[in-house]
Coordinates of N, CA, C and O in Angstrom, one line a residue:
X4 N -47.1 143.7 -5.6 CA -46.9 144.3 -6.9 C -47.0 145.8 -6.8 O -47.8 146.4 -6.2
X5 N -46.0 146.4 -7.5 CA -45.9 147.8 -7.6 C -46.5 148.3 -8.9 O -46.0 147.9 -10.0
X6 N -47.6 149.0 -8.9 CA -48.3 149.4 -10.1 C -47.9 150.8 -10.5 O -48.1 151.7 -9.8
X7 N -47.4 150.9 -11.7 CA -47.0 152.2 -12.3 C -48.2 152.8 -12.9 O -49.2 152.2 -13.3
X8 N -48.3 154.2 -12.8 CA -49.4 154.9 -13.3 C -49.5 154.9 -14.9 O -48.5 154.5 -15.5
X9 N -50.5 155.4 -15.4 CA -50.6 155.5 -16.9 C -49.7 156.5 -17.5 O -49.2 156.4 -18.6
X10 N -49.4 157.6 -16.7 CA -48.4 158.6 -17.1 C -47.3 158.7 -16.2 O -47.5 158.8 -15.0
X11 N -46.1 158.6 -16.7 CA -44.9 158.7 -15.9 C -43.8 159.5 -16.6 O -43.1 159.0 -17.5
X12 N -43.8 160.8 -16.4 CA -42.9 161.7 -17.0 C -42.1 162.5 -15.9 O -42.3 162.2 -14.7
X13 N -41.3 163.3 -16.4 CA -40.5 164.1 -15.5 C -41.4 164.8 -14.4 O -41.0 164.9 -13.2
X14 N -42.5 165.3 -14.8 CA -43.4 166.0 -13.9 C -44.0 165.2 -12.8 O -44.3 165.7 -11.7
X15 N -44.1 163.9 -13.0 CA -44.7 163.0 -12.0 C -43.7 162.0 -11.4 O -44.1 161.3 -10.5
X16 N -42.5 162.0 -11.8 CA -41.5 161.0 -11.4 C -41.2 161.0 -9.9 O -41.2 160.0 -9.3
X17 N -41.0 162.2 -9.3 CA -40.7 162.3 -7.9 C -41.8 161.7 -7.0 O -41.5 160.9 -6.1
X18 N -43.0 162.1 -7.3 CA -44.1 161.6 -6.5 C -44.3 160.1 -6.7 O -44.6 159.4 -5.7
X19 N -44.1 159.6 -7.9 CA -44.3 158.2 -8.2 C -43.2 157.4 -7.4 O -43.4 156.4 -6.9
X20 N -42.0 157.9 -7.5 CA -40.9 157.3 -6.8 C -41.1 157.2 -5.3 O -40.9 156.1 -4.7
X21 N -41.6 158.2 -4.7 CA -42.0 158.2 -3.3 C -43.0 157.1 -3.0 O -42.9 156.4 -2.0
X22 N -44.1 157.1 -3.8 CA -45.2 156.2 -3.6 C -44.7 154.7 -3.7 O -45.0 153.9 -2.9
X23 N -43.9 154.4 -4.7 CA -43.4 153.1 -4.9 C -42.4 152.7 -3.8 O -42.4 151.5 -3.4
X24 N -41.5 153.6 -3.4 CA -40.6 153.3 -2.3 C -41.3 152.9 -1.0 O -41.0 152.0 -0.3
X25 N -42.4 153.7 -0.7 CA -43.2 153.4 0.4 C -43.9 152.0 0.3 O -43.9 151.2 1.3
X26 N -44.4 151.7 -0.8 CA -45.0 150.4 -1.1 C -43.9 149.3 -0.9 O -44.2 148.2 -0.3
X27 N -42.7 149.5 -1.4 CA -41.7 148.5 -1.3 C -41.3 148.2 0.2 O -41.2 147.1 0.6
X28 N -41.2 149.3 1.0 CA -40.9 149.2 2.4 C -42.0 148.5 3.2 O -41.7 147.8 4.2
X29 N -43.2 148.6 2.8 CA -44.3 148.1 3.6 C -44.7 146.6 3.2 O -45.4 146.0 3.9
X30 N -44.1 146.2 2.1 CA -44.4 144.8 1.6 C -43.4 143.8 2.1 O -42.2 144.0 1.8
X31 N -43.8 142.8 2.8 CA -42.8 141.9 3.4 C -42.3 140.9 2.4 O -41.3 140.1 2.7
X32 N -42.8 140.8 1.2 CA -42.4 139.8 0.2 C -40.9 140.0 -0.2 O -40.4 141.1 -0.2
X33 N -40.2 138.9 -0.5 CA -38.8 139.0 -0.9 C -38.6 139.3 -2.3 O -37.4 139.4 -2.7
X34 N -39.6 139.4 -3.1 CA -39.5 139.8 -4.5 C -40.4 140.9 -4.9 O -41.6 140.8 -4.6
X35 N -39.9 141.9 -5.5 CA -40.7 143.1 -5.9 C -40.9 143.0 -7.4 O -39.9 142.8 -8.2
X36 N -42.1 143.2 -7.8 CA -42.5 143.2 -9.2 C -43.1 144.5 -9.5 O -44.2 144.9 -8.9
X37 N -42.6 145.3 -10.5 CA -43.2 146.5 -10.9 C -44.1 146.2 -12.2 O -43.6 145.6 -13.1
X38 N -45.3 146.5 -12.1 CA -46.3 146.2 -13.1 C -46.4 147.5 -14.0 O -46.9 148.5 -13.6
X39 N -45.9 147.4 -15.2 CA -45.8 148.6 -16.1 C -46.9 148.5 -17.2 O -46.9 149.3 -18.1
X40 N -47.9 147.6 -17.0 CA -48.9 147.4 -18.0 C -49.8 148.6 -18.3 O -50.3 148.8 -19.4
X41 N -49.9 149.5 -17.3 CA -50.8 150.7 -17.5 C -50.1 151.8 -18.1 O -50.8 152.8 -18.6
X42 N -48.8 151.8 -18.2 CA -48.0 152.9 -18.8 C -48.4 153.2 -20.3 O -48.4 152.3 -21.1
X43 N -48.8 154.4 -20.5 CA -49.2 154.8 -21.9 C -48.4 156.0 -22.3 O -48.0 156.1 -23.4
X44 N -48.2 157.0 -21.4 CA -47.4 158.2 -21.7 C -46.2 158.2 -20.7 O -46.4 158.2 -19.5
X45 N -45.0 158.2 -21.3 CA -43.8 158.2 -20.5 C -42.6 158.8 -21.2 O -42.7 158.9 -22.4
X46 N -41.6 159.1 -20.5 CA -40.4 159.6 -21.0 C -39.2 158.8 -20.3 O -39.5 157.9 -19.6
X47 N -38.0 159.3 -20.5 CA -36.9 158.6 -19.8 C -37.0 158.6 -18.3 O -36.3 157.8 -17.7
X48 N -37.8 159.4 -17.8 CA -38.0 159.5 -16.3 C -38.6 158.2 -15.8 O -38.3 157.8 -14.7
X49 N -39.3 157.5 -16.6 CA -39.9 156.2 -16.3 C -38.8 155.2 -16.0 O -38.8 154.4 -15.0
X50 N -37.7 155.2 -16.8 CA -36.6 154.4 -16.5 C -35.9 154.7 -15.2 O -35.5 153.9 -14.4
X51 N -35.7 156.0 -15.0 CA -35.1 156.5 -13.7 C -35.9 156.0 -12.5 O -35.4 155.5 -11.5
X52 N -37.3 156.0 -12.6 CA -38.1 155.5 -11.5 C -37.9 154.0 -11.3 O -37.8 153.5 -10.2
X53 N -37.9 153.3 -12.4 CA -37.8 151.8 -12.3 C -36.4 151.5 -11.7 O -36.3 150.6 -10.9
X54 N -35.4 152.2 -12.1 CA -34.0 151.9 -11.6 C -33.9 152.3 -10.1 O -33.3 151.6 -9.3
X55 N -34.6 153.3 -9.7 CA -34.7 153.7 -8.3 C -35.4 152.6 -7.5 O -35.0 152.3 -6.4
X56 N -36.5 152.1 -8.1 CA -37.2 151.0 -7.4 C -36.3 149.8 -7.2 O -36.4 149.1 -6.2
X57 N -35.6 149.5 -8.3 CA -34.7 148.3 -8.2 C -33.6 148.6 -7.1 O -33.4 147.7 -6.3
X58 N -33.1 149.8 -7.1 CA -32.1 150.1 -6.1 C -32.7 149.9 -4.6 O -32.0 149.3 -3.8
X59 N -33.9 150.4 -4.5 CA -34.5 150.4 -3.2 C -34.8 148.9 -2.8 O -34.6 148.5 -1.7
X60 N -35.3 148.1 -3.8 CA -35.6 146.7 -3.5 C -34.3 146.0 -3.1 O -34.3 145.2 -2.1
X61 N -33.3 146.2 -3.9 CA -32.0 145.5 -3.5 C -31.5 145.9 -2.1 O -31.0 145.1 -1.4
X62 N -31.6 147.2 -1.8 CA -31.2 147.7 -0.5 C -32.0 147.0 0.6 O -31.5 146.8 1.7
X63 N -33.2 146.6 0.3 CA -34.1 145.9 1.3 C -33.9 144.4 1.2 O -34.6 143.7 1.9
X64 N -33.0 143.9 0.4 CA -32.7 142.5 0.3 C -33.7 141.8 -0.5 O -33.8 140.5 -0.4
X65 N -34.4 142.5 -1.4 CA -35.4 141.9 -2.3 C -34.8 141.8 -3.7 O -33.9 142.5 -4.1
X66 N -35.4 140.8 -4.5 CA -35.1 140.8 -5.9 C -36.1 141.7 -6.6 O -37.1 142.1 -6.0
X67 N -35.8 142.0 -7.9 CA -36.7 143.0 -8.6 C -36.8 142.5 -10.1 O -35.9 142.1 -10.7
X68 N -38.1 142.7 -10.6 CA -38.3 142.5 -12.0 C -39.5 143.4 -12.4 O -40.1 144.0 -11.6
X69 N -39.7 143.4 -13.7 CA -40.7 144.3 -14.3 C -41.7 143.5 -15.1 O -41.2 142.7 -16.0
X70 N -42.9 143.6 -14.9 CA -44.0 142.9 -15.7 C -44.5 143.9 -16.8 O -44.8 145.1 -16.5
X71 N -44.6 143.4 -18.0 CA -45.3 144.1 -19.1 C -44.7 145.5 -19.4 O -45.4 146.4 -19.6
X72 N -43.4 145.5 -19.5 CA -42.7 146.8 -19.9 C -43.1 147.1 -21.3 O -42.9 146.2 -22.2
X73 N -43.6 148.3 -21.6 CA -44.0 148.6 -23.0 C -42.7 148.5 -23.9 O -41.6 148.8 -23.5
X74 N -42.9 148.0 -25.1 CA -41.8 147.8 -26.0 C -41.0 149.1 -26.2 O -39.7 149.0 -26.3
X75 N -41.6 150.2 -26.4 CA -40.8 151.4 -26.5 C -39.9 151.7 -25.3 O -38.8 152.2 -25.5
X76 N -40.4 151.4 -24.1 CA -39.6 151.6 -22.9 C -38.5 150.6 -22.9 O -37.4 150.9 -22.4
X77 N -38.7 149.4 -23.3 CA -37.7 148.3 -23.3 C -36.6 148.8 -24.3 O -35.4 148.6 -24.0
X78 N -37.0 149.3 -25.4 CA -36.0 149.8 -26.4 C -35.2 150.9 -25.8 O -34.0 151.0 -26.0
X79 N -35.8 151.8 -25.1 CA -35.1 153.0 -24.5 C -34.1 152.5 -23.5 O -33.0 152.9 -23.4
X80 N -34.5 151.4 -22.7 CA -33.6 150.9 -21.7 C -32.4 150.2 -22.4 O -31.3 150.4 -21.9
X81 N -32.6 149.6 -23.5 CA -31.5 149.0 -24.3 C -30.6 150.1 -24.8 O -29.4 150.0 -24.8
X82 N -31.2 151.2 -25.3 CA -30.4 152.3 -25.8 C -29.5 152.9 -24.8 O -28.3 153.2 -25.0
X83 N -30.0 153.0 -23.5 CA -29.3 153.6 -22.4 C -28.3 152.5 -21.8 O -27.6 152.9 -20.8
X84 N -28.4 151.3 -22.2 CA -27.6 150.3 -21.6 C -28.0 149.8 -20.3 O -27.2 149.2 -19.5
X85 N -29.3 149.9 -19.9 CA -29.8 149.5 -18.6 C -30.8 148.4 -18.7 O -31.4 148.0 -17.7
X86 N -31.0 147.8 -19.9 CA -32.0 146.8 -20.1 C -31.9 145.6 -19.2 O -32.9 145.1 -18.7
X87 N -30.6 145.1 -19.0 CA -30.4 144.0 -18.1 C -30.7 144.2 -16.7 O -30.8 143.3 -15.9
X88 N -30.8 145.5 -16.3 CA -31.1 145.8 -14.9 C -32.6 145.7 -14.6 O -33.0 145.8 -13.5
X89 N -33.4 145.6 -15.7 CA -34.9 145.5 -15.5 C -35.4 144.2 -16.1 O -36.1 144.2 -17.2
X90 N -35.1 143.1 -15.5 CA -35.5 141.8 -16.0 C -37.0 141.7 -16.0 O -37.7 142.2 -15.2
X91 N -37.5 141.0 -17.1 CA -38.9 140.7 -17.1 C -39.4 139.7 -16.0 O -38.6 138.8 -15.7
X92 N -40.6 140.0 -15.5 CA -41.1 139.1 -14.5 C -41.5 137.8 -15.1 O -41.9 137.7 -16.3
X93 N -41.4 136.7 -14.4 CA -41.7 135.4 -14.9 C -43.2 135.2 -15.1 O -44.0 135.8 -14.6

């Protein structure tokens, strides 16, 4: 499980991306789940981070989903037309 921080903004996105990519590469599981339940403060950079995680997961031959995406971020993903790229975890 990839756990997102409570704050994910432009200022923290690069470091968060690096941390999540490293976690993806070290986890042998075939499915990657990003847990967004802790997200409280975020901007569109959170979407960029999730999309990069998805790209990295697919490059590693893994499937990708997101658990507990905050409603505001789900709305933002829909507005940008990328909602279907961030499927909810089962």
